[in-house]
GROMACS .gro file of C-alpha atoms in nm:
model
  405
    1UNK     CA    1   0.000   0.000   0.000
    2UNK     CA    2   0.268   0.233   0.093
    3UNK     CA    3   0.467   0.127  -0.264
    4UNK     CA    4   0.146   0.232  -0.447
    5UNK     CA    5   0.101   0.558  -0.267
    6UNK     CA    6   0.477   0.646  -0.358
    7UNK     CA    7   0.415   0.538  -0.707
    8UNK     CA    8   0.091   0.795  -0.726
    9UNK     CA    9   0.288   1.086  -0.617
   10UNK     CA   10   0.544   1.055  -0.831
   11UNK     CA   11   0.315   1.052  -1.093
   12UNK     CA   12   0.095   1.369  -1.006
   13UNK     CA   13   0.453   1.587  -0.966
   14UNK     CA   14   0.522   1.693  -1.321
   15UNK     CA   15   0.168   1.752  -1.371
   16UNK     CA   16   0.179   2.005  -1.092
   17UNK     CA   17   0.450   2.162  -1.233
   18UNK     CA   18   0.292   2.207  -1.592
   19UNK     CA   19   0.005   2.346  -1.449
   20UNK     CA   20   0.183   2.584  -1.251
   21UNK     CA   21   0.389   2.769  -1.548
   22UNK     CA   22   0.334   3.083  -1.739
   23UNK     CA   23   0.229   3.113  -2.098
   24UNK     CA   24   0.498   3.303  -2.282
   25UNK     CA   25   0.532   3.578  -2.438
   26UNK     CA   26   0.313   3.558  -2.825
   27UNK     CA   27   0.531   3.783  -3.167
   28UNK     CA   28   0.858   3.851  -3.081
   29UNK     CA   29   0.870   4.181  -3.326
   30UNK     CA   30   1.178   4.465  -3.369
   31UNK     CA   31   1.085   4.818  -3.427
   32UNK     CA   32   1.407   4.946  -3.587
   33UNK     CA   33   1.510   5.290  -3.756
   34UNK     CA   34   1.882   5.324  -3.802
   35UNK     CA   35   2.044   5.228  -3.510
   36UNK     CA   36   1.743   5.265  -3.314
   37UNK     CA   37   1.612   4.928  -3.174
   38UNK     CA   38   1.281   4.853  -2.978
   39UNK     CA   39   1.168   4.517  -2.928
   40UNK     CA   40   0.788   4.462  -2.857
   41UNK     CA   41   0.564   4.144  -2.759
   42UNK     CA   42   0.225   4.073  -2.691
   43UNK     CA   43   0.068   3.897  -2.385
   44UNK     CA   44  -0.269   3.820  -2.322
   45UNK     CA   45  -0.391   3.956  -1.955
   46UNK     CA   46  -0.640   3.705  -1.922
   47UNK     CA   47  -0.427   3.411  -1.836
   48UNK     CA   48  -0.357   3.501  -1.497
   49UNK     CA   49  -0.547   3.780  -1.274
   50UNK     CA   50  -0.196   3.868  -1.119
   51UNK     CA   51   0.091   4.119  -1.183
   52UNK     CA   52   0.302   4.001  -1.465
   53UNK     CA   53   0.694   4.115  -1.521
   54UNK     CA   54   0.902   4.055  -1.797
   55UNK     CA   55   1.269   4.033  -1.817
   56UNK     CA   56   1.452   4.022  -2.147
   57UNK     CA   57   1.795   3.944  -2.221
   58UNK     CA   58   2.067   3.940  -2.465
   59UNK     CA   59   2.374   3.788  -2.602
   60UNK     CA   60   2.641   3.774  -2.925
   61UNK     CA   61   2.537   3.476  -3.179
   62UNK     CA   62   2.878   3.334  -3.168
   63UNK     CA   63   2.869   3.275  -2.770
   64UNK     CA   64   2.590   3.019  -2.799
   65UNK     CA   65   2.834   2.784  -2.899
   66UNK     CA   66   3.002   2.827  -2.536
   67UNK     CA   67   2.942   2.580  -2.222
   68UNK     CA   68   2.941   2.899  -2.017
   69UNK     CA   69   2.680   3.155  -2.173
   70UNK     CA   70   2.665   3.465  -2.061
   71UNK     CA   71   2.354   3.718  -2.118
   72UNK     CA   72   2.325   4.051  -2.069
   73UNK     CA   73   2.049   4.172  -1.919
   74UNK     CA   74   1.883   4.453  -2.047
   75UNK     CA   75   1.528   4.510  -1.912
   76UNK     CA   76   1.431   4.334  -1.564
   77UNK     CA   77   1.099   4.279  -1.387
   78UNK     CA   78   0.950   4.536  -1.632
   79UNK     CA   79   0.540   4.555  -1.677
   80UNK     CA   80   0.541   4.703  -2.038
   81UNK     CA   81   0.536   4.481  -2.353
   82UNK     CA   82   0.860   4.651  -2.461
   83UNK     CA   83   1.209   4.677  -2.417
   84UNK     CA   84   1.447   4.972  -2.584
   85UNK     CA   85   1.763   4.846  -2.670
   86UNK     CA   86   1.939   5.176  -2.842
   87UNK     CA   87   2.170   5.210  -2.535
   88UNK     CA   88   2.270   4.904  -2.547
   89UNK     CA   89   2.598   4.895  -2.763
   90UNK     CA   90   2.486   4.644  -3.033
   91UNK     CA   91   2.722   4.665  -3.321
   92UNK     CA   92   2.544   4.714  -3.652
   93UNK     CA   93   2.715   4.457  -3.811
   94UNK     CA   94   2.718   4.213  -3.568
   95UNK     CA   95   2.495   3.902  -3.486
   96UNK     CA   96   2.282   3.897  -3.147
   97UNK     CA   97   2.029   3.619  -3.022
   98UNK     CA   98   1.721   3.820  -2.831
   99UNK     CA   99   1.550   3.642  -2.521
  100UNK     CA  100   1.205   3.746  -2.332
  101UNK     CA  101   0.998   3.530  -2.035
  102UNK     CA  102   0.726   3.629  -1.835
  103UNK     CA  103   0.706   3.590  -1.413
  104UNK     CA  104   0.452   3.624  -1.198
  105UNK     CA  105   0.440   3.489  -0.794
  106UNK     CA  106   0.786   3.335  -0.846
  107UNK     CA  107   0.687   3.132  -1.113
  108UNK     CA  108   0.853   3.184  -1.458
  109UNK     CA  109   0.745   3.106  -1.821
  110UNK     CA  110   1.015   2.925  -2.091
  111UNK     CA  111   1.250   3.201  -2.261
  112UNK     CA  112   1.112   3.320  -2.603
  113UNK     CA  113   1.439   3.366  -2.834
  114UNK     CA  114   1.458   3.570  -3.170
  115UNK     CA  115   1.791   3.651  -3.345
  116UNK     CA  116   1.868   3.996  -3.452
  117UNK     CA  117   2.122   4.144  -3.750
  118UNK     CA  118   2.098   4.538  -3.753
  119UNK     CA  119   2.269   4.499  -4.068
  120UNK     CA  120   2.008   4.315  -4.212
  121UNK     CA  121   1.705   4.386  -3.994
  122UNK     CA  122   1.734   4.739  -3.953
  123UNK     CA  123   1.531   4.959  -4.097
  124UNK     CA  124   1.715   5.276  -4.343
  125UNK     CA  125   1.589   5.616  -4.231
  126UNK     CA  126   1.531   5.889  -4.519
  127UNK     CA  127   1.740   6.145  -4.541
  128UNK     CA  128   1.741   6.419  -4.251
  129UNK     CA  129   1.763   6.732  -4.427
  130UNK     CA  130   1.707   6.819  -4.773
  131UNK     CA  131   1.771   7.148  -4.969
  132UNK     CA  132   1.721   7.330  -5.296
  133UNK     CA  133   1.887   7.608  -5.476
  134UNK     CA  134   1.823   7.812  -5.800
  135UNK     CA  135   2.131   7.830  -6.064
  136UNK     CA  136   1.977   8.011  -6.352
  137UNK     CA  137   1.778   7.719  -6.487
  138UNK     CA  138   1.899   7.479  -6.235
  139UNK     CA  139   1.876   7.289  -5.941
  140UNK     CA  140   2.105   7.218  -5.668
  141UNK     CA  141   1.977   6.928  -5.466
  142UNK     CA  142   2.197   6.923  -5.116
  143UNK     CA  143   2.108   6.610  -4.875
  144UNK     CA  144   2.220   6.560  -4.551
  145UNK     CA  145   2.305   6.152  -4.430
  146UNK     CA  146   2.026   6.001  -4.217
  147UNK     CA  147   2.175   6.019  -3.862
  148UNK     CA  148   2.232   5.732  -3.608
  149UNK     CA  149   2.090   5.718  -3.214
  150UNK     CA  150   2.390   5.895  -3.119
  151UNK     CA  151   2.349   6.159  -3.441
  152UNK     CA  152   2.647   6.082  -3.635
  153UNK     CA  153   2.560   5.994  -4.048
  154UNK     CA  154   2.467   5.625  -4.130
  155UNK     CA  155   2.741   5.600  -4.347
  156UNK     CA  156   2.995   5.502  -4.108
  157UNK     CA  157   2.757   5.200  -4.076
  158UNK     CA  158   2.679   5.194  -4.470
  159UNK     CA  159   2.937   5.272  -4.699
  160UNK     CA  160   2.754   5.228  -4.968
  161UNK     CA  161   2.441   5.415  -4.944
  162UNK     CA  162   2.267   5.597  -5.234
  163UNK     CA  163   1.988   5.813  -5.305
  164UNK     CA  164   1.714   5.770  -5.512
  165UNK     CA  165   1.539   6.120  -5.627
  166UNK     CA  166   1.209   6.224  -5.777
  167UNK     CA  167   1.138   6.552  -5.941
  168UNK     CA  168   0.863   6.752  -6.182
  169UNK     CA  169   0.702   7.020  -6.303
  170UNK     CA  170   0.443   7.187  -6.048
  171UNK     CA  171   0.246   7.355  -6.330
  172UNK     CA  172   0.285   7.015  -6.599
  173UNK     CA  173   0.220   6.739  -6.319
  174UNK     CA  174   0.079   6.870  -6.027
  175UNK     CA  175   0.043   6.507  -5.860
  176UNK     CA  176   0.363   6.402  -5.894
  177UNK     CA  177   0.233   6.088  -6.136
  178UNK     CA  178   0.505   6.152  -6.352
  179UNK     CA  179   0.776   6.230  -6.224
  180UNK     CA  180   1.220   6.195  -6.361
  181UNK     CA  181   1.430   5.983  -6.189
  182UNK     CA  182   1.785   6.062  -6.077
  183UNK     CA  183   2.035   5.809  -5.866
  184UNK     CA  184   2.323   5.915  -5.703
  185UNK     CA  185   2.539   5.819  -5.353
  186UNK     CA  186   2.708   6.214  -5.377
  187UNK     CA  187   2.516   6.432  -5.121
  188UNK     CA  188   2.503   6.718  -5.423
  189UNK     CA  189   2.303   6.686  -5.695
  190UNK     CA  190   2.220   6.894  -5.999
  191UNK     CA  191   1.913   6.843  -6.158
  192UNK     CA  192   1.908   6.851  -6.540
  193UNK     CA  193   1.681   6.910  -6.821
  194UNK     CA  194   1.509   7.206  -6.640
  195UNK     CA  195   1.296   7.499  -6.756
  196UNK     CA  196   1.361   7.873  -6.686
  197UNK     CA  197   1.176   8.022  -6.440
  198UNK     CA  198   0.955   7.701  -6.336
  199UNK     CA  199   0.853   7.540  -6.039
  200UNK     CA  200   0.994   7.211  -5.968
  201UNK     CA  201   0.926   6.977  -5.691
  202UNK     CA  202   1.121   6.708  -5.517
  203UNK     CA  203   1.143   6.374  -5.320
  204UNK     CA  204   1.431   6.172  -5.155
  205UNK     CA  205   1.472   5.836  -5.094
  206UNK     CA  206   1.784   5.681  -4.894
  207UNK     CA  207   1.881   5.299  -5.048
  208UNK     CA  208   2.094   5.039  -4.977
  209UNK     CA  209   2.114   4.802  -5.199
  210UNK     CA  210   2.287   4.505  -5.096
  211UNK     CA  211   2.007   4.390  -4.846
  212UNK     CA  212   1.775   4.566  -5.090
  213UNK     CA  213   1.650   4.837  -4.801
  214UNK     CA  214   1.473   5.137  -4.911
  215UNK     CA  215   1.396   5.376  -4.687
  216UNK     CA  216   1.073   5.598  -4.709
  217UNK     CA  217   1.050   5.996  -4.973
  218UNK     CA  218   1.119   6.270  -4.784
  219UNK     CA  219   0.858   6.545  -4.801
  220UNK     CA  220   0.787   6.690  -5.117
  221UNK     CA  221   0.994   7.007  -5.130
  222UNK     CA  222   0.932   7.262  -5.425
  223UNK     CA  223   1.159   7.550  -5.525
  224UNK     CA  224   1.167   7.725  -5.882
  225UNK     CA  225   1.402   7.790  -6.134
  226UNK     CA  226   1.597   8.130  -6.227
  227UNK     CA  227   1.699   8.270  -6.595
  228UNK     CA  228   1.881   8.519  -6.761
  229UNK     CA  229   1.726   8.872  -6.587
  230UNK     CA  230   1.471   9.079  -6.818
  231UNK     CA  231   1.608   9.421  -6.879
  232UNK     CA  232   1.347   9.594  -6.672
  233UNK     CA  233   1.446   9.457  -6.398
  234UNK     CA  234   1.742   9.552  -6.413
  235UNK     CA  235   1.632   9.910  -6.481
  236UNK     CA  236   1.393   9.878  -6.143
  237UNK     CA  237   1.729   9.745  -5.972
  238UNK     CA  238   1.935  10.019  -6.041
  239UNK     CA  239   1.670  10.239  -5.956
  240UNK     CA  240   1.592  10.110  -5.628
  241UNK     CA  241   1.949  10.155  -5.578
  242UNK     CA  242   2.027  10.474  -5.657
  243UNK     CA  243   1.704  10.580  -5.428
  244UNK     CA  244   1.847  10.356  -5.140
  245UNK     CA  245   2.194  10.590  -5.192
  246UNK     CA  246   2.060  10.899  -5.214
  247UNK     CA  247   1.844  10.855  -4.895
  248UNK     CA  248   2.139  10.674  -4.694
  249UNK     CA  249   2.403  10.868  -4.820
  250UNK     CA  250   2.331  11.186  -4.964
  251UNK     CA  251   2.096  11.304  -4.727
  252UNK     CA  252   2.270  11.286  -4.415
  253UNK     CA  253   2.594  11.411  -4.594
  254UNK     CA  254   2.378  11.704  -4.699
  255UNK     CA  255   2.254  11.768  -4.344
  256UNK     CA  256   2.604  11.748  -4.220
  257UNK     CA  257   2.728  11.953  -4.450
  258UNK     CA  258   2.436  12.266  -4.380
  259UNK     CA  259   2.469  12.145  -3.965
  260UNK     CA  260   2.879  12.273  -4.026
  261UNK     CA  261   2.798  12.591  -4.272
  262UNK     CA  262   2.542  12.695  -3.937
  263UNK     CA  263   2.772  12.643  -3.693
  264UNK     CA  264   3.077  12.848  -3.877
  265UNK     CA  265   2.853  13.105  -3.956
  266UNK     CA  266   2.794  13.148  -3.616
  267UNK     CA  267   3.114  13.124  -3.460
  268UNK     CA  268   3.312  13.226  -3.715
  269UNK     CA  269   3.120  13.474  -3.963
  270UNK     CA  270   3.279  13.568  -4.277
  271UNK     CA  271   3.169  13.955  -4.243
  272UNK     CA  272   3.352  14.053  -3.917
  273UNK     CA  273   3.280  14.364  -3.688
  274UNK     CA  274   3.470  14.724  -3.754
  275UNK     CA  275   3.768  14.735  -3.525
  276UNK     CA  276   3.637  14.985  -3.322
  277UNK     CA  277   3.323  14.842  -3.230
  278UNK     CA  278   3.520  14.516  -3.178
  279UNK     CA  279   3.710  14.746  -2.922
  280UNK     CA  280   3.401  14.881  -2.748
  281UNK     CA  281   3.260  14.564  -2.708
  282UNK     CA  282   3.541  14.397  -2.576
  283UNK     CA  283   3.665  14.654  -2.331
  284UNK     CA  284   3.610  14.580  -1.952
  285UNK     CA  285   3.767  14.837  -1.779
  286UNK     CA  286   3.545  15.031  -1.493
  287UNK     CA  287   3.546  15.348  -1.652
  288UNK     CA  288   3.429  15.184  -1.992
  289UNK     CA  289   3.019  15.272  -2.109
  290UNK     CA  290   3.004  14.912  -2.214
  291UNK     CA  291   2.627  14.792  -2.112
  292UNK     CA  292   2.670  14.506  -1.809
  293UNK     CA  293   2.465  14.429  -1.493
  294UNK     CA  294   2.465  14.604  -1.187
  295UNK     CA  295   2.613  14.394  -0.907
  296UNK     CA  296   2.551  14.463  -0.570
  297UNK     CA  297   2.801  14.695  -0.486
  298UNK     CA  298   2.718  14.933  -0.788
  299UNK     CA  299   2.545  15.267  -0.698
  300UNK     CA  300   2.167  15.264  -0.709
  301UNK     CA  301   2.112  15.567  -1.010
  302UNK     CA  302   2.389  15.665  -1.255
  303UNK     CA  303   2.377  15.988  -1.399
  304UNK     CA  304   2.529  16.169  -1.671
  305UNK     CA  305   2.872  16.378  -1.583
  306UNK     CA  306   2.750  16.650  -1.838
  307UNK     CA  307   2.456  16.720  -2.034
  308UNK     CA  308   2.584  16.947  -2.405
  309UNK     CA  309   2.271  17.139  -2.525
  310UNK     CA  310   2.287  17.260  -2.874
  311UNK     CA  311   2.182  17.615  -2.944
  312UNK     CA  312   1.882  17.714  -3.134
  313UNK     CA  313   1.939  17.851  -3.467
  314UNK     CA  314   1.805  18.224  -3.513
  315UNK     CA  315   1.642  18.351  -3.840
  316UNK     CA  316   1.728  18.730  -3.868
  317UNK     CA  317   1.536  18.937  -4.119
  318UNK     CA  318   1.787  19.161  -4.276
  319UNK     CA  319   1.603  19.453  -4.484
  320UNK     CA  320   1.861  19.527  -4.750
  321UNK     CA  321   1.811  19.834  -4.937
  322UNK     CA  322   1.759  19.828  -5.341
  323UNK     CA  323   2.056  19.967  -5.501
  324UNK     CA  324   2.071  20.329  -5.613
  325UNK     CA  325   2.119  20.212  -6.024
  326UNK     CA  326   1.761  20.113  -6.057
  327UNK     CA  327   1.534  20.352  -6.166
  328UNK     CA  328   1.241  20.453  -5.985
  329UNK     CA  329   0.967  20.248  -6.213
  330UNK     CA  330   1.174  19.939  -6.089
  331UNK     CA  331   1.154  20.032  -5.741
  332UNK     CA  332   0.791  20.075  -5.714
  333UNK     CA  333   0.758  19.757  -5.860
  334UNK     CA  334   0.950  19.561  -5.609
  335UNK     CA  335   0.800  19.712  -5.296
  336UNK     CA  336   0.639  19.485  -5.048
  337UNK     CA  337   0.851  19.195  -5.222
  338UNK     CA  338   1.085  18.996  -4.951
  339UNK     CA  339   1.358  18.797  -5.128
  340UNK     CA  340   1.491  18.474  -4.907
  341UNK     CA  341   1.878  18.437  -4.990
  342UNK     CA  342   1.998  18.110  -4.886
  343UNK     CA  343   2.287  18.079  -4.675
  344UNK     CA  344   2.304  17.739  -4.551
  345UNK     CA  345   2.082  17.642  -4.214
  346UNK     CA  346   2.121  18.016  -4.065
  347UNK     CA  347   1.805  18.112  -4.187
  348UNK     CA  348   1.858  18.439  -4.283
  349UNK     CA  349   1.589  18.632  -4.513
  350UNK     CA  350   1.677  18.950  -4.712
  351UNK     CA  351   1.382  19.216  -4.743
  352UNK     CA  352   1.336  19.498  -5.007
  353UNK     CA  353   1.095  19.713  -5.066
  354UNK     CA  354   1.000  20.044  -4.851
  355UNK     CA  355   1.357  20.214  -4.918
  356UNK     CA  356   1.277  20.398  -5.206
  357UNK     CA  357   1.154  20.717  -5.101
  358UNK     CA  358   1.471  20.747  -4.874
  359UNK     CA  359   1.645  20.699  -5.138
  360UNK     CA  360   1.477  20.970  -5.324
  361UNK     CA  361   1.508  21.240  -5.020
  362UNK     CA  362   1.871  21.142  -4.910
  363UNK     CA  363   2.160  21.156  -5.094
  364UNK     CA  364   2.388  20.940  -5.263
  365UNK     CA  365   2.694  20.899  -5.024
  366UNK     CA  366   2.442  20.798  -4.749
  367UNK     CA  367   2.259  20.564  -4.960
  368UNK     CA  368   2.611  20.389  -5.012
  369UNK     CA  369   2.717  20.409  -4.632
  370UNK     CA  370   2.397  20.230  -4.560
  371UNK     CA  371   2.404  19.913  -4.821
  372UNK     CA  372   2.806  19.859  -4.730
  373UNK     CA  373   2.698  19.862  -4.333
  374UNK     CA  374   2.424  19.609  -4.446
  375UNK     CA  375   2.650  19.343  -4.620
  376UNK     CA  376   2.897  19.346  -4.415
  377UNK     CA  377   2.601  19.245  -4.125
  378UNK     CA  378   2.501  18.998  -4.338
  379UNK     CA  379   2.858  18.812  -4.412
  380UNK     CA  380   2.897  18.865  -4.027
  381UNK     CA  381   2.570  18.658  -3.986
  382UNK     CA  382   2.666  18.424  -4.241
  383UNK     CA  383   3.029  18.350  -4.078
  384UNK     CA  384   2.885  18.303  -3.745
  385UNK     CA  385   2.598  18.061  -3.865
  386UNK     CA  386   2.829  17.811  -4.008
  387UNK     CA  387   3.079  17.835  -3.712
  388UNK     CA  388   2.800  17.693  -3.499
  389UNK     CA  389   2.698  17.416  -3.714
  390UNK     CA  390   3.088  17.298  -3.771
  391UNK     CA  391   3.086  17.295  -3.386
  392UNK     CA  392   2.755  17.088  -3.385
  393UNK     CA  393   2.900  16.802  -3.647
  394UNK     CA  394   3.192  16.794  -3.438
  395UNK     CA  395   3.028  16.775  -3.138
  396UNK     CA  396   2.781  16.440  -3.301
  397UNK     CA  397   3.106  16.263  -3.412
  398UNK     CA  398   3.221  16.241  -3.122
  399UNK     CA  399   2.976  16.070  -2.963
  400UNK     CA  400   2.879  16.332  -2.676
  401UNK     CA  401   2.502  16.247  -2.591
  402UNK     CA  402   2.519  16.162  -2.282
  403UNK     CA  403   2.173  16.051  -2.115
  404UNK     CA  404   2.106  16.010  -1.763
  405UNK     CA  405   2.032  15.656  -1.661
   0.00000   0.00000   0.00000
């Protein structure tokens, strides 16, 4: 009885043990872009209601071969469905064997392998920066490598990498349905067989042709064409520019130039002052009439030292006798007349007329007497007059007007 007891337990062990282990982990699959790895899985949740962790694991093809194996470990006791292996140093040419198993309660499924090439299984990455430039009725097509995780250009990893480019006419093939085909592994490329002032659109593909890997077109990228320049334009360009000169150049080297002519003309004008007023307006001393302000000190009212009045100018009326000579009709006639003989600004008036019967009734030496007495008055008068007014255009010149203050 014992025996068969022993015997039934044996039995019921491994089936125990079977029951007891995890499913594993269902499509092993790579999401790869350059040297950019990702490996996903999928695991159904509704084969156990607990918490489930995944560990996964890797290790160089050749090593396999070896009694002593060692993994390295990569992503442990994880609960996402992927693992990111950029960081992990796999060479791009080399061979790797992938491993993923499932725990949950202490209990662990059977590893899940999958080999890996990034050489092979890699996916190629278009190219990460494309650029086009007019050359009269060209195209210059510059394209920049696709970069790696750690952004260095993929052709360290693939020397022999090529392009694969697209191009056509915006206005002939707006679709793209069409389109020329140019190959080429340089990173600049003119385009040929191009119109004059067209537009032209454009698409890159990265290839690599030994494992036949294609990578996807770049954005379409559209640019158009130049030519030989019309002559008006070239008439608007110089125009343009000699507008831009005048207004940058001209102008402020005009205003400069008038700002200068101001400020010489003010301190240094070409018409200078007579010396003597120079003289006057410079002199400082105390006893100089120069106008300045009053300080403190100065007396309250200043007045003149002495005040010149000029003399007023008499008009004498002179009655000068007719001479003797004319006869008596003549005499009659100019009676009552009053003759005004100038003699400068004496004002001196000569009057005839009521001497004629004295004349009759005296006699002749008198008569003479009398007209000598009167000229001789009269060049007194005269002498005198202009005496006075020398004295009064001296006395203006030299500045005597003195005015009390």
């Amino acid at each position: 009885m014992n025996v068969g007891f022993a015997l039934v337990l044996l039995w019921s062990l491994p089936i125990t043990n079977v029951l007891a282990e995890l499913p594993q982990p269902q499509n092993l699959t790579l999401l790869t872009l350059n040297t950019q790895y990702v490996l996903t899985w999928d695991w159904d949740q509704t084969t156990t209601g607990n918490a489930v962790t995944f560990t996964v694991e890797y290790m160089a093809k050749y090593k396999m071969k070896m009694k002593k194996k060692n993994w390295s470990r990569v992503c442990e006791r994880t609960t996402h469905t992927r693992c990111d292996l950029t960081g992990s140093d796999l060479h791009y040419l080399g061979m790797y064997v992938l491993r993923v198993r499932a725990s949950a309660d202490g209990v662990n499924s059977h590893w899940v392998y999958k080999d890996f090439c990034p050489d092979i299984d890699a996916s190629l990455g278009p190219p990460s920066r494309v650029e086009l430039a007019p050359v009269k009725n060209l195209l210059d097509v510059t394209i920049s490598d696709p970069l790696t995780s750690t952004q260095g250009s993929m052709k360290e990893h693939v020397p022999f990498l090529d392009y694969r480019i697209l191009y056509w006419s915006r206005s002939d093939d707006p679709q793209g349905l069409k389109p020329k085909v140019v190959d080429s592994s340089n990173n600049l490329v003119t385009l040929p067989e191009l119109e004059a002032w067209t537009w032209y659109c454009v698409m890159i593909q990265s290839r690599y042709d030994y494992y036949n890997k294609t990578s996807s077109y770049t954005e379409p990228q559209c640019r158009q064409t130049e030519g030989d320049t019309p002559y008006w334009q070239i008439f608007l360009y110089f125009l343009v520019s000699m507008t831009l000169c005048f207004l940058l150049v001209l102008l402020p080297s005009y205003a400069a130039f008038r700002f200068y002519r101001v400020l010489k003309n003010t301190f240094y004008p070409s018409i200078q002052l007579p010396a003597h007023i120079q003289e006057y307006l410079c002199d400082s001393s105390p006893g100089s009439d120069m106008p300045r302000l009053l300080t403190a000190d100065s007396e309250a009212e200043l007045c003149c030292d002495k005040l010149t009045i000029c003399p007023e100018v008499l008009l004498l009326d002179i009655h000068v006798p007719p001479p003797l000579t004319a006869p008596p009709s003549e005499l009659e006639q100019d009676s009552g007349k009053h003759i005004r003989q100038d003699s400068g600004d004496s004002g001196i008036y000569s009057t005839e007329g009521g001497s004629a019967q004295q004349g009759r009734s005296g006699g002749e030496p008198i008569r003479r007497d009398q007209e000598v007495d009167s000229w001789q008055t009269l060049e007194q008068v005269k002498m005198e007059a202009m005496g006075r007014e020398s004295a009064d255009e001296r006395d203006l010149d030299e500045g005597v007007v003195d005015v009390c203050v």
